[in-house]
Structures are given as structure tokens and as C-alpha cells.
Amino acid sequence: MDLSAAVLGAPVITADVVIGTATAPAGGGTDTDTALAITIPGALGVTASGTVVEVTATRGDTASSASAEIADVALGVLGTAVIDADVITAAVNCPQVGAQTADTTFVGLELFGEPVELLPNTPGVTASAAVTVPGLVGASLSATLTNVETTTADGATAIAVQATLTLTGSVAGGPLLEIPVGTVILAEAICERPLAATPTATPTQPTPSPTLPTAPPAGDPTQPPAPTATPTLPVTGDSGSGLWWLFGTGLALVVTGTAARLALRRTRTTLEG
């Protein structure tokens, strides 16, 4: 209940209370409150009676849910009976897979003493009754009852009865005043779809780098080394035959060196070809 109204600065209605609440534990499990008497300590101009039979909320890995049930409810404002009911319930269910659901029920629901039927998610039912308020002429209290049953992809909400109250009247023959009084909610349940577990990422194996070929050693390993000519040192003497011998030896060296170069060149040509 969240009700408050004043006339000429003087409070005439005050009621602020929550009777029965349950919140599912964050780590999973169920929270429940049961068998609570409906009373409003410190209320002004408001009376209430009845029992909160049970309020419960559950959080699980694959579903969450909540429900509320009240019985023998009687709410009076400014000495007038506004709402009466034998049983009022609200329940929601939020599976991780599948449709979310929201349901409400009423047994013996009355507004200002008249039976009413509420249809979910419509403007509801409105009625009013004359009341006596000091300083207010022609005072009247009106109430609109609505019912909520909504679901989304992520959750569900069920409000069995939501009453919006308004006080009207005039002060000392002045214009008609409309004073918002507040709201009363009878049996509400809300749940959210559990989140799916986040899969563990598989570490990516590094791709091995290709092995680069080893550079061949400088030079051609198949090429034989060039032959080294070892010159024959001349022998010194004083006879004339020694000069001819020296000339022949030098010629032989020249021929030998030329032949060696030709042989080496042919060998290279053969290998390279």
C-alpha cells in the first residue's frame, strides 16, 4: 500500500506498508514468507485485514518462479469498504527454454460492495462512493481496479489486483478538486528467465611457422677445385746446353699451363652443361 492525501494542508489519508515479500537468493534457491496478518501500523483514514497466506520466489539453473496468495482481504478508506475478496493469487513461471507464463485468480472479489470481474491487461473496472472529509464539500472516493498478466522473451509479471484511488470534492464552494491518493497492490509476482551458461572458450593452438630452407654454402659443391700448377724451378749453370734446357723447360711449363687451363675449362663446361 502507498496511499497519501491531504486537504488544505491537513493529511486525511496515510498508509505505506508492504506485507509479505520474498526474493529468490542470488546464488539459487527459494525464499518464502507465510501466514502474515494484514495490518497497517500508523495508518490514517485506512483500515485493512486478512492474511498473506504465502509469498515465495525460487531461482534455479533451468527455471525461476514466484507466487503470492492472500485470503479474507478487506480494505477500507475513510470509513468506506473499498475492496473485499475471499482469495486472490498471482503466479509466474520463467523456464530457460519455453514460454514464460503469468496467471492470476480471484474468488469473491468486490469493489465498494459490488462483485467485479477483471480481465487481464484492460482498462479495468472503476467505481466510486461518497465519503466524509473535513474541509471538503461533496467528497467522493473513486477506485479503478486493473489486472496484469504480461510475458516477454525474458520474464513475466502477474498483478492480481492493482487499485488506483482518487479523492474528489471542492473546498468552501470552490472548483472541484481531484486529489490523487495512491495505489494498493494485492498479490504480485515477477520472475526472469535464467541466463544460459556461457560456454568455455577453447584455446587456439598456435600455427607452426614453416621451416625456411638452409642457404647452400657459397660456391658450387660439385665443382672440383682448380688444379694448382707447381712450377719447376730452373737450375743454374754455365754451359750452353743449360740455356737450351731452360728454354725447353719454360716452353713445357707454358704448354702444361695452357693444357691445364683448357682441361679445366672443358671440365667446367661439361659440369655446367
XYZ file of C-alpha atoms in Angstrom:
273
model
C 0.000 0.000 0.000
C 1.204 3.500 -0.873
C -1.586 5.951 -0.009
C -1.381 9.626 0.914
C -3.760 12.606 0.598
C -4.239 15.973 2.285
C -6.945 18.671 2.219
C -5.980 22.288 2.965
C -2.591 21.027 4.097
C -4.070 18.586 6.607
C -3.396 14.846 5.994
C -6.569 12.801 5.672
C -5.162 9.524 4.260
C -1.831 7.855 5.054
C -0.821 4.236 4.560
C 2.614 2.993 3.484
C 3.383 -0.690 4.049
C 4.482 -3.905 2.333
C 3.103 -7.059 3.927
C 4.842 -10.245 2.832
C 7.790 -10.225 0.443
C 10.148 -12.848 -0.964
C 13.237 -12.543 -3.143
C 14.987 -15.609 -4.519
C 18.630 -15.917 -3.403
C 21.137 -14.679 -5.960
C 23.016 -17.975 -5.868
C 19.858 -20.048 -6.349
C 17.215 -21.455 -4.020
C 13.862 -20.385 -2.550
C 12.713 -17.587 -0.259
C 9.292 -17.865 1.385
C 7.126 -15.847 3.787
C 3.892 -17.325 5.144
C 0.901 -16.701 7.420
C 1.251 -12.943 7.844
C -1.588 -10.873 9.305
C -2.512 -7.828 7.203
C -2.152 -4.758 9.395
C -1.114 -1.136 8.728
C 0.731 0.396 11.686
C 0.447 4.192 11.824
C -2.223 4.370 9.124
C -4.572 7.386 8.890
C -8.019 7.012 7.308
C -7.205 3.445 6.132
C -8.035 0.032 7.602
C -7.100 -3.437 6.375
C -7.417 -7.044 7.463
C -6.807 -10.524 6.115
C -3.891 -12.922 5.782
C -0.930 -13.230 3.470
C -1.118 -16.992 3.047
C 2.230 -17.275 1.257
C 4.680 -15.397 -0.898
C 7.522 -17.375 -2.455
C 10.274 -16.931 -5.035
C 12.616 -19.558 -6.494
C 15.725 -19.212 -8.634
C 17.176 -22.272 -10.387
C 19.548 -23.144 -13.204
C 16.768 -24.041 -15.637
C 13.785 -22.019 -14.344
C 12.694 -19.317 -11.922
C 9.237 -18.775 -10.435
C 7.259 -16.724 -7.918
C 3.784 -16.660 -6.404
C 1.635 -14.811 -3.899
C -1.647 -15.686 -2.199
C -3.806 -13.636 0.172
C -7.120 -14.521 1.802
C -10.076 -12.827 3.503
C -8.948 -9.385 2.355
C -10.845 -6.265 3.477
C -9.628 -2.739 2.671
C -11.474 0.355 3.950
C -10.680 4.030 3.225
C -12.311 6.988 5.020
C -14.773 4.629 6.686
C -15.922 3.042 3.398
C -15.345 -0.583 2.345
C -13.397 -0.391 -0.909
C -12.106 -3.914 -1.683
C -13.133 -7.305 -0.359
C -12.057 -10.769 -1.540
C -12.010 -14.360 -0.318
C -8.852 -15.409 -2.191
C -6.506 -13.573 -4.564
C -3.469 -15.227 -6.184
C -0.700 -14.386 -8.642
C 1.880 -16.798 -10.087
C 4.621 -16.644 -12.715
C 6.990 -19.191 -14.192
C 10.104 -18.449 -16.252
C 11.784 -21.520 -17.788
C 15.124 -21.159 -19.514
C 13.621 -22.955 -22.516
C 9.969 -22.441 -23.429
C 7.264 -19.820 -22.919
C 7.054 -17.615 -19.835
C 3.693 -17.721 -18.011
C 1.704 -15.334 -15.804
C -1.583 -16.250 -14.098
C -3.974 -14.655 -11.579
C -7.152 -15.798 -9.826
C -9.907 -14.135 -7.769
C -12.597 -15.558 -5.549
C -15.318 -13.271 -4.146
C -13.756 -10.010 -5.410
C -15.896 -6.936 -4.674
C -15.456 -3.180 -5.276
C -17.495 -0.912 -2.996
C -19.595 -3.947 -2.108
C -20.310 -4.990 -5.720
C -18.900 -8.159 -7.359
C -16.458 -7.453 -10.188
C -14.635 -9.452 -12.831
C -11.239 -8.290 -14.008
C -9.829 -9.071 -17.443
C -6.060 -9.061 -17.851
C -4.396 -6.020 -19.419
C -7.562 -3.945 -19.901
C -8.573 -0.511 -18.516
C -10.248 -2.415 -15.685
C -13.282 -1.509 -13.572
C -13.971 1.901 -11.976
C -16.473 2.741 -9.235
C -16.909 5.434 -6.589
C -18.610 6.134 -3.283
C -19.403 9.245 -1.222
C -17.117 9.856 1.752
C -16.829 12.389 4.532
C -13.679 14.517 4.591
C -13.220 17.550 6.869
C -12.952 20.749 4.790
C -14.071 19.043 1.562
C -17.575 19.536 0.185
C -19.217 16.792 -1.870
C -16.292 14.445 -1.321
C -16.141 11.217 -3.269
C -13.621 8.387 -3.378
C -13.151 6.578 -6.673
C -11.173 3.414 -7.336
C -10.042 1.735 -10.542
C -9.122 -1.941 -10.366
C -6.874 -3.472 -13.026
C -5.311 -6.864 -13.598
C -1.902 -7.501 -15.210
C -0.679 -10.695 -16.839
C 2.291 -9.982 -19.116
C 5.115 -12.064 -20.537
C 8.173 -11.171 -22.562
C 11.056 -13.118 -24.023
C 12.964 -12.562 -20.773
C 10.369 -12.736 -17.989
C 6.818 -12.498 -16.672
C 4.732 -10.275 -14.374
C 1.402 -11.027 -12.691
C -0.530 -8.476 -10.596
C -3.841 -9.866 -9.429
C -5.381 -6.553 -8.290
C -3.978 -3.067 -8.619
C -6.233 -0.356 -7.170
C -5.704 3.305 -8.057
C -7.561 5.667 -5.687
C -8.614 9.290 -6.240
C -10.389 11.748 -3.911
C -12.616 14.493 -5.346
C -14.566 17.405 -3.844
C -14.489 21.175 -3.507
C -13.236 23.498 -0.781
C -15.667 26.178 0.516
C -17.713 26.256 -2.670
C -14.645 26.493 -4.902
C -13.906 24.450 -8.041
C -13.958 20.670 -7.983
C -10.635 19.251 -6.876
C -9.170 15.922 -7.851
C -6.605 14.634 -5.374
C -4.536 11.526 -6.249
C -4.470 9.160 -3.269
C -2.143 6.392 -4.461
C -2.169 2.671 -5.200
C -2.768 -0.653 -3.491
C -1.410 -3.893 -4.981
C -2.906 -7.201 -3.892
C -0.812 -10.264 -4.879
C 2.089 -9.581 -7.246
C 4.693 -11.958 -8.699
C 7.635 -11.314 -11.044
C 10.289 -13.629 -12.495
C 13.075 -13.574 -15.075
C 14.278 -16.244 -17.449
C 17.586 -17.789 -16.222
C 20.527 -16.992 -18.448
C 22.100 -19.853 -20.357
C 25.550 -20.881 -19.188
C 28.345 -19.250 -21.155
C 30.409 -21.905 -22.997
C 34.097 -22.078 -22.125
C 36.244 -20.849 -24.956
C 38.664 -23.434 -26.407
C 42.198 -22.053 -26.593
C 43.516 -21.697 -30.112
C 46.679 -23.661 -30.840
C 49.410 -21.560 -32.456
C 50.135 -22.366 -36.094
C 53.712 -23.607 -36.512
C 55.877 -21.395 -38.672
C 57.227 -23.074 -41.831
C 60.893 -24.021 -41.645
C 62.911 -21.951 -44.049
C 65.434 -23.876 -46.212
C 69.023 -23.535 -45.161
C 71.028 -21.445 -47.606
C 73.527 -23.537 -49.564
C 77.189 -22.905 -48.852
C 78.925 -20.394 -51.029
C 80.238 -21.815 -54.202
C 79.318 -24.925 -56.160
C 79.931 -28.046 -54.025
C 80.027 -30.207 -57.208
C 82.790 -28.168 -58.815
C 86.216 -29.671 -58.227
C 88.871 -27.271 -57.071
C 91.097 -25.811 -59.750
C 94.436 -27.606 -60.074
C 97.410 -25.727 -58.779
C 100.432 -25.741 -61.064
C 103.676 -26.288 -59.268
C 106.406 -24.600 -61.293
C 109.743 -26.346 -61.727
C 112.490 -24.058 -60.548
C 115.251 -23.542 -63.133
C 118.711 -24.925 -62.453
C 121.537 -22.507 -62.937
C 124.738 -23.488 -64.872
C 127.446 -22.103 -67.136
C 127.281 -24.412 -70.191
C 125.380 -23.518 -73.422
C 123.287 -26.677 -73.225
C 121.856 -25.357 -69.993
C 120.281 -22.411 -71.854
C 118.505 -24.719 -74.268
C 117.396 -26.841 -71.344
C 115.974 -23.795 -69.627
C 114.169 -22.694 -72.817
C 112.672 -26.202 -73.212
C 111.589 -26.301 -69.609
C 109.860 -22.913 -69.863
C 108.069 -23.950 -73.041
C 106.969 -27.137 -71.376
C 105.580 -25.116 -68.476
C 103.701 -22.802 -70.809
C 102.248 -25.761 -72.727
C 101.446 -27.538 -69.499
C 99.729 -24.457 -68.047
C 97.734 -23.939 -71.247
C 96.693 -27.571 -71.318
C 95.681 -27.365 -67.681
C 93.524 -24.297 -68.329
C 91.924 -25.933 -71.350
C 91.250 -29.111 -69.383
C 89.790 -27.078 -66.510
C 87.611 -25.081 -68.879
C 86.343 -28.262 -70.586
C 85.599 -29.801 -67.221
C 83.563 -26.768 -66.135
C 81.724 -26.748 -69.465
C 80.884 -30.408 -69.057
C 79.685 -29.946 -65.455
C 77.686 -26.837 -66.154
C 76.162 -28.284 -69.340
